PDB file of C-alpha atoms and ligand atoms in Angstrom:
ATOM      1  CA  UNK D   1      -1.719  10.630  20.098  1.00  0.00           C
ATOM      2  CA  UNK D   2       0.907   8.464  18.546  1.00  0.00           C
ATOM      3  CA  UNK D   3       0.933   4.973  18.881  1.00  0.00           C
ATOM      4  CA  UNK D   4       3.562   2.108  18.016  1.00  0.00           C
ATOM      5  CA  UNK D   5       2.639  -1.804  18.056  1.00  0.00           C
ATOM      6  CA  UNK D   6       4.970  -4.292  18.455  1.00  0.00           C
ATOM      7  CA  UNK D   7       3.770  -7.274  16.104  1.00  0.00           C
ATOM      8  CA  UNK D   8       5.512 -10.630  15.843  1.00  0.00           C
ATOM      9  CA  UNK D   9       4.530 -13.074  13.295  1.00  0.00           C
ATOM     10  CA  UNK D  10       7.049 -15.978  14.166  1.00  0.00           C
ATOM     11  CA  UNK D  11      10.573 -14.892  12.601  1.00  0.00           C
ATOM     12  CA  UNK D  12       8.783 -12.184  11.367  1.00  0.00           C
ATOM     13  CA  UNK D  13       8.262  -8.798  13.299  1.00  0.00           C
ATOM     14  CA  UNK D  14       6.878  -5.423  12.643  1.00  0.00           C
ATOM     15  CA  UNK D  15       5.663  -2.278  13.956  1.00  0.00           C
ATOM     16  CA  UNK D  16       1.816  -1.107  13.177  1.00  0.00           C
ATOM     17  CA  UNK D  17       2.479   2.940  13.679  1.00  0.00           C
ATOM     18  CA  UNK D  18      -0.515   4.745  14.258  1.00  0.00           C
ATOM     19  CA  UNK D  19      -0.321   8.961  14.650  1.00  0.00           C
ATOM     20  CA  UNK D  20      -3.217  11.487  15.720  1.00  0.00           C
ATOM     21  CA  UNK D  21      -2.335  15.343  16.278  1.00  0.00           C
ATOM     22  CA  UNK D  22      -5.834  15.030  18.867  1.00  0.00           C
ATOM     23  CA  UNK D  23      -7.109  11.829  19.939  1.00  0.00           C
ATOM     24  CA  UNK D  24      -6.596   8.203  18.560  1.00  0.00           C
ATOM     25  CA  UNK D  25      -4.609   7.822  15.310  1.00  0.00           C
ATOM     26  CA  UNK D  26      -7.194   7.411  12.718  1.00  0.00           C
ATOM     27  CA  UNK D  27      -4.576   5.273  10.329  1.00  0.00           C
ATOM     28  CA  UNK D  28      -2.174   3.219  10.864  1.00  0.00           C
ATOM     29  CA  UNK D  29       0.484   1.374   8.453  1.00  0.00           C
ATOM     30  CA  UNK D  30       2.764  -1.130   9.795  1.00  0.00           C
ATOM     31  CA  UNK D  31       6.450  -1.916   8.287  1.00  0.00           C
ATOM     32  CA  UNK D  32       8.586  -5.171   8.829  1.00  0.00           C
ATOM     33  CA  UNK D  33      11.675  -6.498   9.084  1.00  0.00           C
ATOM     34  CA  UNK D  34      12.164  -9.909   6.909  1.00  0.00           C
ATOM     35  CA  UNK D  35      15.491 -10.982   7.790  1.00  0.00           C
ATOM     36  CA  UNK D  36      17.817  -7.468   7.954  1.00  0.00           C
ATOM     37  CA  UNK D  37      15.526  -6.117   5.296  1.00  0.00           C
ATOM     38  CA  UNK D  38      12.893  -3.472   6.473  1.00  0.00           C
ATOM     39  CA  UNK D  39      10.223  -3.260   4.240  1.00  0.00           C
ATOM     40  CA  UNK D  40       8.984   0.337   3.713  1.00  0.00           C
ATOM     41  CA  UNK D  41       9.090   2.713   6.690  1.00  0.00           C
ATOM     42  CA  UNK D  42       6.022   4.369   8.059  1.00  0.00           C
ATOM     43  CA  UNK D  43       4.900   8.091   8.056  1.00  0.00           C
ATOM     44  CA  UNK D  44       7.376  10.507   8.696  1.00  0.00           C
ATOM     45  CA  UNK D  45       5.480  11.972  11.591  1.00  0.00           C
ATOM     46  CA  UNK D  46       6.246   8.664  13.688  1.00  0.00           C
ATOM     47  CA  UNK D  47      10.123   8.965  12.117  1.00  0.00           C
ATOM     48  CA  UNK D  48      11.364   9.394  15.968  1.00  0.00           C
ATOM     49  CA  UNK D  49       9.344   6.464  17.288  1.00  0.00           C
ATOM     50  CA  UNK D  50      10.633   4.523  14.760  1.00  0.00           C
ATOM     51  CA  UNK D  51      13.836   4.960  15.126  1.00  0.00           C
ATOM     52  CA  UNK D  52      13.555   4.347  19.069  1.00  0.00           C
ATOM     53  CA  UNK D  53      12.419   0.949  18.068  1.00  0.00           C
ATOM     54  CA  UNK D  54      14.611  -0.295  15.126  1.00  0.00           C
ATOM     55  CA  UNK D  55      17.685   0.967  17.612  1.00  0.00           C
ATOM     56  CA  UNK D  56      17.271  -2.915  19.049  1.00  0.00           C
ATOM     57  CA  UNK D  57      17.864  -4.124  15.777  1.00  0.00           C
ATOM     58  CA  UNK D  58      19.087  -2.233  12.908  1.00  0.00           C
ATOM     59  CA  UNK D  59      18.174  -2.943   9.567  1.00  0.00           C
ATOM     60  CA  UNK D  60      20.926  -4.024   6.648  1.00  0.00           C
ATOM     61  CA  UNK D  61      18.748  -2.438   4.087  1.00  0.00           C
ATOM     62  CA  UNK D  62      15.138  -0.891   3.585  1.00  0.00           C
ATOM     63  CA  UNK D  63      13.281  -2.160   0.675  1.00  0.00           C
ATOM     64  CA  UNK D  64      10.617   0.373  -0.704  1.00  0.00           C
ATOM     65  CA  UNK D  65       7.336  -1.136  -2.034  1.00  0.00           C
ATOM     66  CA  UNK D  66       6.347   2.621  -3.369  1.00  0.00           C
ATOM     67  CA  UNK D  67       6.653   6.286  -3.102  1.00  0.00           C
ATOM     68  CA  UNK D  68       3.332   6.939  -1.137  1.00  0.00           C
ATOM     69  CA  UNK D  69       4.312   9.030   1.713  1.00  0.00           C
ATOM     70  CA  UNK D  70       3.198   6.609   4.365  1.00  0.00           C
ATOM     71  CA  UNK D  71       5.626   3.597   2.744  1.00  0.00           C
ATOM     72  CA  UNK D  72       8.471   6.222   2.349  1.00  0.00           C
ATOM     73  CA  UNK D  73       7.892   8.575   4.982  1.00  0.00           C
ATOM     74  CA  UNK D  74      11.431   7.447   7.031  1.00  0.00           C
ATOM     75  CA  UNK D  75      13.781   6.253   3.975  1.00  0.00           C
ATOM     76  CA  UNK D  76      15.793   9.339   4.071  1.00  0.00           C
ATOM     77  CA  UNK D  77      16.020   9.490   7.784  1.00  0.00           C
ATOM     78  CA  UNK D  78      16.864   5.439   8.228  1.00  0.00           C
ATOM     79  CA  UNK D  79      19.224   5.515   5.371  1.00  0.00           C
ATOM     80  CA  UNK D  80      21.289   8.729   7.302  1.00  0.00           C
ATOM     81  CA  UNK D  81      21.105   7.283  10.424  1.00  0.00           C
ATOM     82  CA  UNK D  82      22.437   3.609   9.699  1.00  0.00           C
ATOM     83  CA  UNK D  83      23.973   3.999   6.060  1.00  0.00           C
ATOM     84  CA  UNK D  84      22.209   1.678   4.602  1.00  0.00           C
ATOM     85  CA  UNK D  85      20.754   1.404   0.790  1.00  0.00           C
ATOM     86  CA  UNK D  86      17.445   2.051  -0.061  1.00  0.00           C
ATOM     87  CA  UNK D  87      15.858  -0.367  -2.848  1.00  0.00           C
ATOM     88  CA  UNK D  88      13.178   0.258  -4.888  1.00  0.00           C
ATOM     89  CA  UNK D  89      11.599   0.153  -8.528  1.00  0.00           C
ATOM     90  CA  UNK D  90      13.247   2.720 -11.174  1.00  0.00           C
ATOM     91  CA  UNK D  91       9.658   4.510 -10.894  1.00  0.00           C
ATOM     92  CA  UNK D  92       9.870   4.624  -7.078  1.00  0.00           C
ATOM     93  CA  UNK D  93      13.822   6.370  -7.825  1.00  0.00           C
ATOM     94  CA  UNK D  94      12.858   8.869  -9.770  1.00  0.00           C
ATOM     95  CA  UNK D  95       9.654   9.894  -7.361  1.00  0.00           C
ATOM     96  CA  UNK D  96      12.004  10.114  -4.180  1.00  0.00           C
ATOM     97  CA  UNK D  97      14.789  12.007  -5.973  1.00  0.00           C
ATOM     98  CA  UNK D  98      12.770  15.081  -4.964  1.00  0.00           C
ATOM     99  CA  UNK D  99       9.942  16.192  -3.223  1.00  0.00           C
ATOM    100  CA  UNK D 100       6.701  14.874  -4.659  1.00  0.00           C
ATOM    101  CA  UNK D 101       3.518  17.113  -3.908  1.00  0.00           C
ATOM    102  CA  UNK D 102       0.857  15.717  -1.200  1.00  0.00           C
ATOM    103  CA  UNK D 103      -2.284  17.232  -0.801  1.00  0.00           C
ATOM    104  CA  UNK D 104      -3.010  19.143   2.152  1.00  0.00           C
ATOM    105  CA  UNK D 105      -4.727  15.851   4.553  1.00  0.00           C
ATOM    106  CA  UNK D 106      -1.644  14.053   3.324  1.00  0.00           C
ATOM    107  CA  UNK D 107       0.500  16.339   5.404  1.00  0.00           C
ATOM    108  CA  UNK D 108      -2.054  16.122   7.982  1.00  0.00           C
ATOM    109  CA  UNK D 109      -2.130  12.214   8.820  1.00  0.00           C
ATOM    110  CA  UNK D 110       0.981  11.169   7.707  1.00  0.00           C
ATOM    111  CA  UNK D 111       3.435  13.876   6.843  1.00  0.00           C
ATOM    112  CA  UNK D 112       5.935  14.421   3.944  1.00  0.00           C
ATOM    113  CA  UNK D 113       8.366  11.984   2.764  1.00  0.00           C
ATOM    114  CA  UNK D 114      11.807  13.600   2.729  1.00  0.00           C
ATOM    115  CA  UNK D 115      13.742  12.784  -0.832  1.00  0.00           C
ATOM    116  CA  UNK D 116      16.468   9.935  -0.663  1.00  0.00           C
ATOM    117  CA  UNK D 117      18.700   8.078  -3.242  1.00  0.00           C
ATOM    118  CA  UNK D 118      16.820   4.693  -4.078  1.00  0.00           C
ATOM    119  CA  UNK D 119      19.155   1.778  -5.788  1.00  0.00           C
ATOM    120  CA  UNK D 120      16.947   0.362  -8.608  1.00  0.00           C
ATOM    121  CA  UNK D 121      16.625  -3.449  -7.733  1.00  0.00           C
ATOM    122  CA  UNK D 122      18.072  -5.677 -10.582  1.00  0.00           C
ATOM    123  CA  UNK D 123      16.991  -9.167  -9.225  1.00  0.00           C
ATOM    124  CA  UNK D 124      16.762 -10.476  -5.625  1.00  0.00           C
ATOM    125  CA  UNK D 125      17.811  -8.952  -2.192  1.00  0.00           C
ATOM    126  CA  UNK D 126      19.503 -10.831   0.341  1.00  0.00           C
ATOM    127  CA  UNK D 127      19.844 -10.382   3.724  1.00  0.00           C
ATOM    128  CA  UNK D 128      20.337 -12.188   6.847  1.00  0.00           C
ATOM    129  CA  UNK D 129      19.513 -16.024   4.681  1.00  0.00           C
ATOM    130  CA  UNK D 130      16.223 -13.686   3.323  1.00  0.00           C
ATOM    131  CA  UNK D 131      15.947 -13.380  -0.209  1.00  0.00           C
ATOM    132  CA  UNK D 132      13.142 -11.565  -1.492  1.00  0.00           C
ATOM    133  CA  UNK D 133      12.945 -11.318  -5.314  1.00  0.00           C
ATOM    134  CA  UNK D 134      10.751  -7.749  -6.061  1.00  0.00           C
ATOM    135  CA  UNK D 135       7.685  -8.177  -8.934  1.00  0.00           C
ATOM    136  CA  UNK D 136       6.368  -4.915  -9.871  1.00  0.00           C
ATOM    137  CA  UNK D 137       2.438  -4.801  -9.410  1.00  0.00           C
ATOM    138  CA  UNK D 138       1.157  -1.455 -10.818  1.00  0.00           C
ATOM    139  CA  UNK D 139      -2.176  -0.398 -10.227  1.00  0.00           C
ATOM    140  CA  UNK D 140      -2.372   1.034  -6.941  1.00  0.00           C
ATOM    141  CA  UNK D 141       0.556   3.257  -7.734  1.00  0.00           C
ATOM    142  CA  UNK D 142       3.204   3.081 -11.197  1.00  0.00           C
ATOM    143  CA  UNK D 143       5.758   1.826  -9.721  1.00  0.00           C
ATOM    144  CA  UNK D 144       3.923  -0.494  -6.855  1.00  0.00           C
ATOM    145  CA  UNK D 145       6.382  -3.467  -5.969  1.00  0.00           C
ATOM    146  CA  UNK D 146       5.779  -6.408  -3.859  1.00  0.00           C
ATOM    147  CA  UNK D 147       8.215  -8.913  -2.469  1.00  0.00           C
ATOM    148  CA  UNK D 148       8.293 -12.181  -2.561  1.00  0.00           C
ATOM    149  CA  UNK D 149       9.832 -14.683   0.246  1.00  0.00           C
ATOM    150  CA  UNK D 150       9.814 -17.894  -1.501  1.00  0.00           C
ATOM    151  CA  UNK D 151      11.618 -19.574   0.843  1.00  0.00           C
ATOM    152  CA  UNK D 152       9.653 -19.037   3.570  1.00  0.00           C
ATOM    153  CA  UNK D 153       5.921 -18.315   1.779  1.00  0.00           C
ATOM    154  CA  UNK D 154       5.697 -15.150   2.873  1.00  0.00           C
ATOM    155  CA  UNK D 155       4.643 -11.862   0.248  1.00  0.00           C
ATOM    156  CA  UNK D 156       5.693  -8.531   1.797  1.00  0.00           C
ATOM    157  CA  UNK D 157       2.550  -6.556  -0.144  1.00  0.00           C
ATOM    158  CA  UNK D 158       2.646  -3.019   0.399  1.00  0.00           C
ATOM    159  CA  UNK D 159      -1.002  -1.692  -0.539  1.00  0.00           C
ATOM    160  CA  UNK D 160      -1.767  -4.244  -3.456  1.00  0.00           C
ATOM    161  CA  UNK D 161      -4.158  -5.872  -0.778  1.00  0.00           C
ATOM    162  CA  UNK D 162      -5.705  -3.318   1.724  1.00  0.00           C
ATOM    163  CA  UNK D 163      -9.004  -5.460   2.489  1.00  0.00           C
ATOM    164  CA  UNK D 164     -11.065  -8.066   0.473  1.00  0.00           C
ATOM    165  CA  UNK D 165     -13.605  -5.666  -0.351  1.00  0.00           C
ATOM    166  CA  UNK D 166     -12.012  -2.070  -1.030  1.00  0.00           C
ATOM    167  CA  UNK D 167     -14.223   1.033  -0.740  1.00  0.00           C
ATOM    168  CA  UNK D 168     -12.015   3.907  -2.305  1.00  0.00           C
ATOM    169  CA  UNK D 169      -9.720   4.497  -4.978  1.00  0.00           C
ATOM    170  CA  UNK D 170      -7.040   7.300  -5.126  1.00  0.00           C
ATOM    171  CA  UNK D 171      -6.887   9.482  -7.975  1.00  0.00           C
ATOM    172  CA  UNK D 172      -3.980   7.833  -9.235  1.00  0.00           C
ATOM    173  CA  UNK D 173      -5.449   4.567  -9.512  1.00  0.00           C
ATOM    174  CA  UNK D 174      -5.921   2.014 -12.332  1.00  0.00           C
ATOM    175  CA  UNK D 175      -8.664  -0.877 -12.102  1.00  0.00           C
ATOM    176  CA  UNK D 176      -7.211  -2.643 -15.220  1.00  0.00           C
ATOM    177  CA  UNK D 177      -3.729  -2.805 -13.861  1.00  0.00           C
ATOM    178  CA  UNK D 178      -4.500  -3.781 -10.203  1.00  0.00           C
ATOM    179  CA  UNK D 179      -6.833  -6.949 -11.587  1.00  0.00           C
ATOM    180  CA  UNK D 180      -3.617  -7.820 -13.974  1.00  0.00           C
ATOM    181  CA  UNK D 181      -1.049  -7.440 -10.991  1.00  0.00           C
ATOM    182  CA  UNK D 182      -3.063  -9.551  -8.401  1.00  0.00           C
ATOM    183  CA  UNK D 183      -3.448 -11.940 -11.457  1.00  0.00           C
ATOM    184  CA  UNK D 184       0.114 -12.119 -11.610  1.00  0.00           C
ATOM    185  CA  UNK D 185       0.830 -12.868  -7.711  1.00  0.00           C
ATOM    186  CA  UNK D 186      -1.024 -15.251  -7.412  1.00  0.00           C
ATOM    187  CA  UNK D 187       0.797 -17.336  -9.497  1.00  0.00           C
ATOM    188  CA  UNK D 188       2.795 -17.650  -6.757  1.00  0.00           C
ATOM    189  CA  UNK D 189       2.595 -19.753  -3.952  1.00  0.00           C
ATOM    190  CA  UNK D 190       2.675 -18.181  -0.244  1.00  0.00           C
ATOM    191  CA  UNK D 191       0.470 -18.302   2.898  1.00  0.00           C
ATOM    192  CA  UNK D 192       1.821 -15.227   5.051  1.00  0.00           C
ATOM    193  CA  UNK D 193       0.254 -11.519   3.336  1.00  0.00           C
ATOM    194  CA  UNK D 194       2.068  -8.613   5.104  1.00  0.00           C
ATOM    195  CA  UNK D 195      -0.185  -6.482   3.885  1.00  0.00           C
ATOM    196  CA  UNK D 196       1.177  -2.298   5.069  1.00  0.00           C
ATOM    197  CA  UNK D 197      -2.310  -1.656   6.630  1.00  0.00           C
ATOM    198  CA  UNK D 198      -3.759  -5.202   7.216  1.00  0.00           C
ATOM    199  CA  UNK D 199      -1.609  -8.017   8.248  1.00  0.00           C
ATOM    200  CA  UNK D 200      -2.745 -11.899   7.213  1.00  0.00           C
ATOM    201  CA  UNK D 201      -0.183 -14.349   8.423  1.00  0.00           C
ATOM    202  CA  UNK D 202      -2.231 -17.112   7.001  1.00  0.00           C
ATOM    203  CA  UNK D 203      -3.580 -17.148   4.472  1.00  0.00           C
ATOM    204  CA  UNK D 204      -3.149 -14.479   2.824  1.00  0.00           C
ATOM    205  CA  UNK D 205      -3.019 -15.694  -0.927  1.00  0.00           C
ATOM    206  CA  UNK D 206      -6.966 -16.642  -0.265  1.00  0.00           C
ATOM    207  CA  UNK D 207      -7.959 -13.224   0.942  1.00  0.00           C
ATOM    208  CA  UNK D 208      -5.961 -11.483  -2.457  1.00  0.00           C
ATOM    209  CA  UNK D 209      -7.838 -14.083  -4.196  1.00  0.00           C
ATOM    210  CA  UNK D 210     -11.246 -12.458  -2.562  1.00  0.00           C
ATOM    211  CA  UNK D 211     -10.173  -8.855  -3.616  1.00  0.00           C
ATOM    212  CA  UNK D 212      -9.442 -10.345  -6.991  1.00  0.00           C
ATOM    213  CA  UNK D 213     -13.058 -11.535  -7.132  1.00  0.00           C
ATOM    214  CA  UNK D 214     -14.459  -8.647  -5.907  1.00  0.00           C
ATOM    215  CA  UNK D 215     -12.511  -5.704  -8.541  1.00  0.00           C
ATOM    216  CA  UNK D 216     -14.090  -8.455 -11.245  1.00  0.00           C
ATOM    217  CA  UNK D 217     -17.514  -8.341  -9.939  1.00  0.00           C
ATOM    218  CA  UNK D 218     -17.710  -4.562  -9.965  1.00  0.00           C
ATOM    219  CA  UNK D 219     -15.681  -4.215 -12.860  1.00  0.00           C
ATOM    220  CA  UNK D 220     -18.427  -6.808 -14.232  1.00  0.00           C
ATOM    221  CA  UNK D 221     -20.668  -4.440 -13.377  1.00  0.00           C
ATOM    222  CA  UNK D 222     -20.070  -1.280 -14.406  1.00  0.00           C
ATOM    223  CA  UNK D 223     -19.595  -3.038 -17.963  1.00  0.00           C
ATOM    224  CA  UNK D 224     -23.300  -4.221 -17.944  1.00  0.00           C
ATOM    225  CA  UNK D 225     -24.302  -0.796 -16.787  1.00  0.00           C
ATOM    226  CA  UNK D 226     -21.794   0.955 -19.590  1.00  0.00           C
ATOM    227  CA  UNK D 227     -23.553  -1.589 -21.982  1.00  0.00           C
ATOM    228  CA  UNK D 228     -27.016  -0.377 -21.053  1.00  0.00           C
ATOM    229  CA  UNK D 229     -25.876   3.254 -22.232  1.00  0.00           C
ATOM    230  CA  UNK D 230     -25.658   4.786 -19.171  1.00  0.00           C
ATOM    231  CA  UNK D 231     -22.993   7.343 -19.253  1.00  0.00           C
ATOM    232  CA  UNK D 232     -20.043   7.777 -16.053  1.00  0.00           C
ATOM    233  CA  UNK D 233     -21.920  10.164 -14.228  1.00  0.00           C
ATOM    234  CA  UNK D 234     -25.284   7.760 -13.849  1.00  0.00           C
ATOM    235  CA  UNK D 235     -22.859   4.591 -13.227  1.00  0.00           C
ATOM    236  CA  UNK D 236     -20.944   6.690 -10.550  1.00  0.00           C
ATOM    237  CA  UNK D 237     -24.602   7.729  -8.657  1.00  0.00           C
ATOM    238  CA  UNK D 238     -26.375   4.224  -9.828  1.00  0.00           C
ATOM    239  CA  UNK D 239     -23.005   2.744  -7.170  1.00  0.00           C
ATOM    240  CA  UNK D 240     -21.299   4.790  -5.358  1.00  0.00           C
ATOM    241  CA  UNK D 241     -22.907   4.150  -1.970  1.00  0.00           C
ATOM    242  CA  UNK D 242     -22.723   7.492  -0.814  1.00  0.00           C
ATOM    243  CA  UNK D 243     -20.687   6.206   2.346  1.00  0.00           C
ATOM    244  CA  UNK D 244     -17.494   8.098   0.892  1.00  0.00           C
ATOM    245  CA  UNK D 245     -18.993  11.677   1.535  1.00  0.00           C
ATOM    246  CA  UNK D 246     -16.397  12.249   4.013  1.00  0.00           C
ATOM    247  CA  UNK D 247     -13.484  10.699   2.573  1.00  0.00           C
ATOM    248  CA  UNK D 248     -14.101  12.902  -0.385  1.00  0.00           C
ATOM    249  CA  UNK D 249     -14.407  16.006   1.378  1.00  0.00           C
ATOM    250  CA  UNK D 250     -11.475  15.884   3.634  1.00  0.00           C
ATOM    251  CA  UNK D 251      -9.324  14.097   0.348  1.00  0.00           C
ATOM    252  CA  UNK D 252     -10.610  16.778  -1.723  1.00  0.00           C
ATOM    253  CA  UNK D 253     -12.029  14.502  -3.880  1.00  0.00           C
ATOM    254  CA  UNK D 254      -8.384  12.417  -4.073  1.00  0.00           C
ATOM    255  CA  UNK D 255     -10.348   9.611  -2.649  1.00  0.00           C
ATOM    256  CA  UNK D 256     -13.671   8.437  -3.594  1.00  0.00           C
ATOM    257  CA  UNK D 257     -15.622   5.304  -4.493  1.00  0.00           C
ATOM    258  CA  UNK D 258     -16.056   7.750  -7.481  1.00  0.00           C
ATOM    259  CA  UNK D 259     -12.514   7.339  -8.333  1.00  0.00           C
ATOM    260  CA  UNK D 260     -12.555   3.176  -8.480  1.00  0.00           C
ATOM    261  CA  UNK D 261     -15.664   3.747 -10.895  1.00  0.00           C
ATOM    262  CA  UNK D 262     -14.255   5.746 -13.428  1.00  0.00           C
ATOM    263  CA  UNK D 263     -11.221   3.874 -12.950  1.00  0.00           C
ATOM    264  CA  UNK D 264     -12.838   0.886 -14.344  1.00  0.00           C
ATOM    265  CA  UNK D 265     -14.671   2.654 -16.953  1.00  0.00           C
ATOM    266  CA  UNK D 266     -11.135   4.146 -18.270  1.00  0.00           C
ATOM    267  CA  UNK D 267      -9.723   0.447 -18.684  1.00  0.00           C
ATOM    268  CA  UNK D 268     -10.709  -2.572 -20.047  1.00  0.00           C
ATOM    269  CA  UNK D 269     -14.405  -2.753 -20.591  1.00  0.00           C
TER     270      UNK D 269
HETATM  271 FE1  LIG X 301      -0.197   3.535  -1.062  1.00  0.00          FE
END
């Protein structure tokens, strides 16, 4: 089943795209429109859907927060079908200037993203009386970007928020550089979080705050336990509350509580 949600935060709208080959769409991500710029683009498996609804109002531009193929999914087929640039970090550039390789449930729940030419940002993008000025957050990915509506308060996030209290980490993950990034956004000042999988339009900078507190707290944690001599493998089973038996089997071990522990042991303790 696919599914497509019209949202509407004030000026602000988006689309929360959901897609299931049987049944109801076990993910969804959304994308929005700030002014003419669409921030990221879905999974390529809802690339027809979301075309049928950005034909209402075309976007001047699509702004990339990273590669992951549910952010990237429709660059290549939005910038072909209205000619517009694609923005993005120098990291996200060089992922999308071919085909990356997905593992095999990637393919399944979201699909491929098709390679595209991405113009490296060099300072603020304006559209439509938007400007949105890009800081690059690593951690959940290299070249994870957010972008920042002063103007207006509002932080287009990509996945640097995801929930308060985060269960799994991707292989490709790094503890250390996520606590730095959120560190560094919330120096900012902004209410509205559009967050890709979990909208906040108010306030948003207190629930990055929570996650913030939360990655300390269990990075905290595994330090005490690393300080008590007990090696990764005891720390991962001491824990990991065993609640990410399925994620891990159908990721192929890609994503696992697992992951975010050994993350954390691999930086900064
Ligand atoms: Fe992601």
């Amino acid at each position: 089943m696919h599914s497509v949600e019209h949202l509407r935060f004030g000026e602000v709208e988006g689309w929360r795209l959901g897609y299931g080959p049987v049944g109801r769409p076990l993910m969804t991500v959304c994308c929005y429109l700030a002014g003419g710029v669409l921030v990221d683009t879905g999974q390529s498996h809802m690339g027809p859907r979301l075309l049928e609804a950005l034909a209402r109002r075309p976007p001047a531009a699509v702004a990339l927060t990273h590669h992951h193929e549910d952010h990237s999914g429709n660059a290549a087929r939005i910038a072909a079908r209205y000619g517009v640039p694609v923005w993005g970090h120098a990291l996200t550039a060089g992922k999308l200037a071919h085909p990356f390789p997905i593992q095999p449930y990637q393919h399944f729940v979201w699909g491929a993203a098709r390679p595209t030419a991405v113009t490296v940002w060099a300072g603020p993008l304006e559209a439509d009386g938007f400007t949105l000025t890009p800081i690059h957050t690593p951690g959940h990915s290299k070249d994870h970007t957010v972008y920042l509506d002063k103007a207006n308060g509002r932080l287009y996030a990509g996945d640097l928020f995801i929930g308060e209290r985060i269960k799994f980490f991707r292989a490709d993950e790094d503890m250390g550089a996520q606590i730095a990034s959120l560190k560094r956004v919330l120096q900012e000042d902004f209410d509205a979080l559009f967050c890709a999988h979990n909208p906040r339009p108010t306030k948003g900078r207190e629930a990055l705050q929570a996650k913030l507190a939360f990655l300390e707290e269990l990075r905290g944690q595994v330090a005490r336990l690393h300080g008590q001599g007990l090696s990764e493998r005891q720390i991962v089973r001491r824990l990991d509350p065993r609640k990410d038996r399925l994620v891990k089997l159908i990721t192929l071990g890609n994503a696992s509580c697992s992951q975010m522990i050994r993350s954390t042991l691999r930086t900064a303790l």
